[in-house]
Amino acid sequence: MQELVEFIAKSLVEHPESIRVEQIQKEDETVYRLYVAPEDMGRIIGKQGKIAKAIRTVVKAAAVKSGERVYVDITDGLTDEY
């Protein structure tokens, strides 16, 4: 799943080398934190958040097969807090 998030994000941005995906395991869910260069945030989020919503939808659909509950959190590469 982490590779899927990374692949989608790298396909959309101008600085694919700055993409980083971190997997955070919680009790009954997995959060994939997507770090993006600040100048690429607009490309990942899209107008009215449509691209971000599409990324989340694809990842959740892929997780249904394995019965996982997953979330995608998008942040700029400058922020490290959760």
Backbone as ProteinMPNN parsed JSONL, in Angstrom:
{"seq_chain_A": "MQELVEFIAKSLVEHPESIRVEQIQKEDETVYRLYVAPEDMGRIIGKQGKIAKAIRTVVKAAAVKSGERVYVDITDGLTDEY", "coords_chain_A": {"N_chain_A": [[0.82, -1.185, 0.0], [1.945, 1.219, 0.753], [3.745, 1.6, -1.311], [1.984, 2.074, -3.4], [0.81, 4.562, -2.715], [3.106, 6.147, -2.857], [3.823, 5.815, -5.585], [1.615, 6.971, -6.946], [1.757, 9.628, -6.001], [4.333, 10.455, -6.867], [3.903, 10.47, -9.574], [2.449, 12.742, -9.991], [3.733, 15.112, -9.223], [6.187, 17.829, -9.529], [8.622, 17.533, -8.352], [9.591, 14.687, -7.806], [11.564, 13.42, -6.334], [11.415, 14.408, -3.799], [9.324, 13.22, -2.54], [8.024, 11.362, 0.129], [6.9, 8.614, 1.961], [5.435, 7.622, 4.907], [4.648, 5.0, 7.05], [2.3, 4.639, 9.54], [1.362, 2.736, 12.121], [-1.566, 2.145, 13.831], [-3.889, 1.159, 16.433], [-6.18, -0.247, 15.131], [-5.952, 0.574, 12.559], [-4.212, 1.942, 9.705], [-2.102, 4.598, 8.979], [-0.998, 6.434, 6.3], [1.393, 8.652, 5.879], [2.013, 11.228, 3.758], [4.646, 12.959, 2.569], [5.37, 15.935, 0.967], [7.007, 18.19, -1.268], [6.847, 21.655, -0.474], [6.219, 23.337, -2.668], [4.868, 21.617, -4.319], [2.479, 21.016, -3.145], [0.02, 22.068, -4.031], [-0.406, 20.66, -6.398], [-0.766, 18.052, -5.474], [-2.965, 18.288, -3.788], [-4.918, 19.543, -5.384], [-7.618, 21.255, -7.17], [-10.074, 22.376, -5.029], [-9.527, 20.199, -3.451], [-9.785, 17.86, -4.9], [-7.903, 16.081, -6.109], [-6.505, 15.074, -3.892], [-8.616, 13.8, -2.591], [-9.212, 11.842, -4.489], [-6.843, 10.314, -4.443], [-6.997, 9.299, -1.824], [-9.349, 7.794, -2.068], [-8.644, 5.801, -3.957], [-6.608, 4.453, -2.551], [-8.02, 3.548, -0.288], [-9.846, 1.86, -1.562], [-8.123, -0.093, -2.573], [-7.304, -1.18, -0.186], [-9.502, -2.507, 0.755], [-9.593, -5.145, -0.128], [-7.833, -6.481, 1.56], [-8.982, -6.035, 3.96], [-8.184, -3.943, 5.545], [-8.131, -0.848, 7.412], [-7.429, 2.191, 6.225], [-5.785, 5.366, 6.036], [-4.878, 8.401, 4.43], [-2.623, 10.877, 4.974], [-1.694, 14.064, 4.143], [1.1, 16.121, 3.992], [3.348, 18.952, 4.053], [6.842, 18.772, 3.244], [8.204, 20.013, 5.257], [7.065, 19.742, 7.725], [7.007, 17.753, 10.599], [5.391, 16.791, 12.59], [2.854, 14.922, 14.338]], "CA_chain_A": [[0.0, 0.0, 0.0], [2.868, 2.348, 0.817], [4.287, 1.781, -2.66], [0.91, 2.651, -4.21], [0.74, 5.987, -2.383], [4.32, 6.766, -3.392], [3.74, 5.813, -7.045], [0.627, 7.972, -7.366], [2.268, 10.963, -5.688], [5.468, 10.773, -7.742], [3.381, 10.692, -10.922], [1.725, 14.011, -10.051], [4.496, 16.28, -8.783], [7.362, 18.264, -10.293], [9.819, 17.128, -7.601], [9.32, 13.347, -7.265], [12.615, 13.009, -5.397], [11.093, 14.899, -2.46], [8.2, 12.445, -2.006], [8.351, 10.367, 1.157], [5.694, 8.049, 2.564], [5.715, 6.996, 6.196], [3.532, 4.175, 7.512], [2.089, 4.734, 10.98], [0.405, 1.703, 12.514], [-2.31, 2.398, 15.065], [-4.557, -0.051, 16.918], [-6.929, -0.985, 14.114], [-5.873, 1.305, 11.297], [-2.89, 2.334, 9.232], [-2.057, 5.934, 8.396], [0.126, 6.673, 5.402], [1.676, 10.082, 5.832], [2.659, 11.576, 2.501], [5.405, 14.204, 2.639], [5.483, 16.522, -0.367], [7.671, 19.499, -1.286], [5.841, 22.722, -0.341], [5.796, 23.861, -3.968], [4.037, 20.605, -4.98], [1.251, 20.781, -2.381], [-1.136, 22.376, -4.872], [-0.596, 19.569, -7.364], [-1.249, 16.872, -4.761], [-4.295, 18.563, -3.245], [-5.82, 19.807, -6.503], [-8.676, 22.247, -6.964], [-11.084, 21.969, -4.048], [-9.122, 18.943, -2.832], [-10.232, 16.715, -5.704], [-6.818, 15.111, -6.309], [-6.279, 14.428, -2.597], [-9.747, 12.894, -2.361], [-9.052, 10.711, -5.406], [-5.758, 9.478, -3.907], [-7.536, 8.592, -0.658], [-10.333, 6.819, -2.542], [-7.928, 4.677, -4.579], [-5.903, 3.707, -1.499], [-9.028, 2.838, 0.509], [-10.382, 0.776, -2.388], [-7.107, -1.144, -2.614], [-7.212, -1.777, 1.146], [-10.696, -3.309, 1.021], [-9.269, -6.554, -0.382], [-7.159, -7.061, 2.721], [-9.749, -5.738, 5.159], [-7.506, -2.908, 6.329], [-8.645, 0.519, 7.462], [-6.277, 3.038, 5.932], [-5.979, 6.795, 5.854], [-3.741, 9.089, 3.831], [-2.421, 12.212, 5.527], [-0.772, 14.778, 3.259], [1.735, 17.252, 4.657], [4.531, 19.407, 3.324], [8.076, 18.149, 3.707], [8.792, 20.78, 6.348], [6.375, 19.425, 8.962], [7.254, 16.395, 11.074], [4.59, 16.492, 13.769], [1.63, 14.156, 14.097]], "C_chain_A": [[0.874, 1.263, 0.0], [3.441, 2.649, -0.565], [3.253, 2.413, -3.586], [0.804, 4.149, -3.977], [1.929, 6.721, -2.994], [4.271, 6.869, -4.919], [2.781, 6.892, -7.551], [1.184, 9.376, -7.166], [3.401, 11.36, -6.627], [5.02, 11.047, -9.171], [2.773, 12.08, -11.091], [2.581, 15.255, -9.839], [5.657, 16.622, -9.711], [8.663, 17.816, -9.644], [9.6, 15.743, -6.983], [10.37, 12.867, -6.264], [12.312, 13.447, -3.966], [9.934, 14.135, -1.811], [8.711, 11.421, -1.002], [7.041, 9.896, 1.774], [6.1, 7.3, 3.82], [4.474, 6.222, 6.627], [3.456, 4.253, 9.026], [0.995, 3.74, 11.349], [-0.246, 2.098, 13.826], [-3.046, 1.117, 15.423], [-5.224, -0.849, 15.804], [-6.92, -0.29, 12.761], [-4.425, 1.634, 10.959], [-3.003, 3.708, 8.599], [-0.81, 6.015, 7.531], [0.305, 8.175, 5.305], [2.518, 10.355, 4.6], [3.319, 12.937, 2.655], [5.685, 14.678, 1.223], [6.23, 17.84, -0.243], [6.596, 20.587, -1.223], [5.335, 23.251, -1.683], [4.935, 22.869, -4.753], [2.717, 20.347, -4.256], [0.004, 21.024, -3.222], [-1.439, 21.273, -5.866], [-1.174, 18.328, -6.687], [-2.671, 17.086, -4.243], [-5.307, 18.791, -4.365], [-6.868, 20.855, -6.164], [-9.759, 21.654, -6.079], [-10.789, 20.589, -3.457], [-9.467, 17.693, -3.626], [-9.146, 15.662, -5.904], [-6.554, 14.351, -5.01], [-7.389, 13.423, -2.302], [-9.635, 11.655, -3.246], [-7.956, 9.763, -4.926], [-6.278, 8.648, -2.739], [-8.523, 7.505, -1.074], [-9.661, 5.591, -3.14], [-7.25, 3.818, -3.513], [-6.897, 2.926, -0.644], [-9.621, 1.669, -0.266], [-9.399, -0.387, -2.464], [-7.022, -1.875, -1.275], [-8.4, -2.676, 1.462], [-10.408, -4.799, 0.851], [-8.657, -7.226, 0.843], [-7.886, -6.769, 4.032], [-9.118, -4.693, 6.056], [-8.319, -1.618, 6.364], [-7.436, 1.422, 7.29], [-6.705, 4.483, 5.735], [-4.716, 7.365, 5.231], [-3.73, 10.508, 4.369], [-1.365, 12.897, 4.672], [-0.221, 15.992, 3.999], [2.933, 17.71, 3.837], [5.776, 18.812, 3.969], [8.728, 18.851, 4.876], [8.22, 20.399, 7.702], [6.64, 17.985, 9.352], [6.396, 16.02, 12.276], [3.356, 15.693, 13.389], [0.756, 14.159, 15.306]], "O_chain_A": [[0.565, 2.244, -0.676], [3.601, 3.811, -0.941], [3.607, 3.203, -4.461], [0.716, 4.923, -4.93], [1.77, 7.793, -3.579], [4.638, 7.901, -5.482], [3.106, 7.636, -8.477], [1.093, 10.216, -8.06], [3.425, 12.484, -7.128], [5.689, 11.779, -9.9], [2.599, 12.545, -12.218], [2.184, 16.348, -10.242], [6.056, 15.823, -10.559], [9.693, 17.728, -10.312], [9.44, 15.632, -5.768], [10.088, 11.999, -5.438], [12.892, 12.912, -3.021], [9.604, 14.384, -0.651], [9.688, 10.714, -1.247], [6.168, 10.71, 2.075], [6.994, 6.453, 3.797], [3.364, 6.75, 6.57], [4.434, 3.967, 9.717], [-0.157, 3.888, 10.939], [0.439, 2.355, 14.816], [-2.843, 0.09, 14.775], [-4.867, -2.003, 15.564], [-7.783, -0.54, 11.919], [-3.542, 1.605, 11.817], [-3.89, 3.954, 7.782], [0.294, 5.701, 7.977], [-0.522, 8.879, 4.725], [3.596, 9.787, 4.425], [2.641, 13.947, 2.849], [6.175, 13.92, 0.386], [6.107, 18.533, 0.767], [5.547, 20.454, -1.852], [4.155, 23.576, -1.818], [4.33, 23.246, -5.757], [1.915, 19.534, -4.717], [-0.962, 20.266, -3.134], [-2.603, 20.986, -6.145], [-1.993, 17.628, -7.283], [-3.485, 16.163, -4.261], [-6.429, 18.288, -4.301], [-6.988, 21.285, -5.017], [-10.287, 20.575, -6.348], [-11.703, 19.893, -3.014], [-9.445, 16.587, -3.085], [-9.44, 14.467, -5.872], [-6.397, 13.13, -5.022], [-7.124, 12.322, -1.818], [-9.931, 10.545, -2.803], [-8.117, 8.544, -4.992], [-6.035, 7.443, -2.667], [-8.532, 6.417, -0.497], [-10.066, 4.462, -2.86], [-7.313, 2.59, -3.572], [-6.648, 1.768, -0.309], [-9.873, 0.607, 0.304], [-9.809, -1.546, -2.424], [-6.701, -3.063, -1.238], [-8.311, -3.524, 2.351], [-10.927, -5.622, 1.605], [-8.929, -8.393, 1.125], [-7.451, -7.21, 5.096], [-9.492, -4.577, 7.223], [-9.099, -1.337, 5.454], [-6.524, 1.416, 8.117], [-7.829, 4.774, 5.325], [-3.616, 6.869, 5.474], [-4.706, 11.246, 4.236], [-0.267, 12.37, 4.495], [-0.975, 16.787, 4.561], [3.469, 16.953, 3.027], [5.74, 18.395, 5.127], [9.702, 18.348, 5.436], [8.825, 20.701, 8.73], [6.512, 17.085, 8.521], [6.666, 15.006, 12.921], [2.872, 15.776, 12.261], [-0.322, 13.564, 15.291]]}, "name": "protein", "num_of_chains": 1, "seq": "MQELVEFIAKSLVEHPESIRVEQIQKEDETVYRLYVAPEDMGRIIGKQGKIAKAIRTVVKAAAVKSGERVYVDITDGLTDEY"}
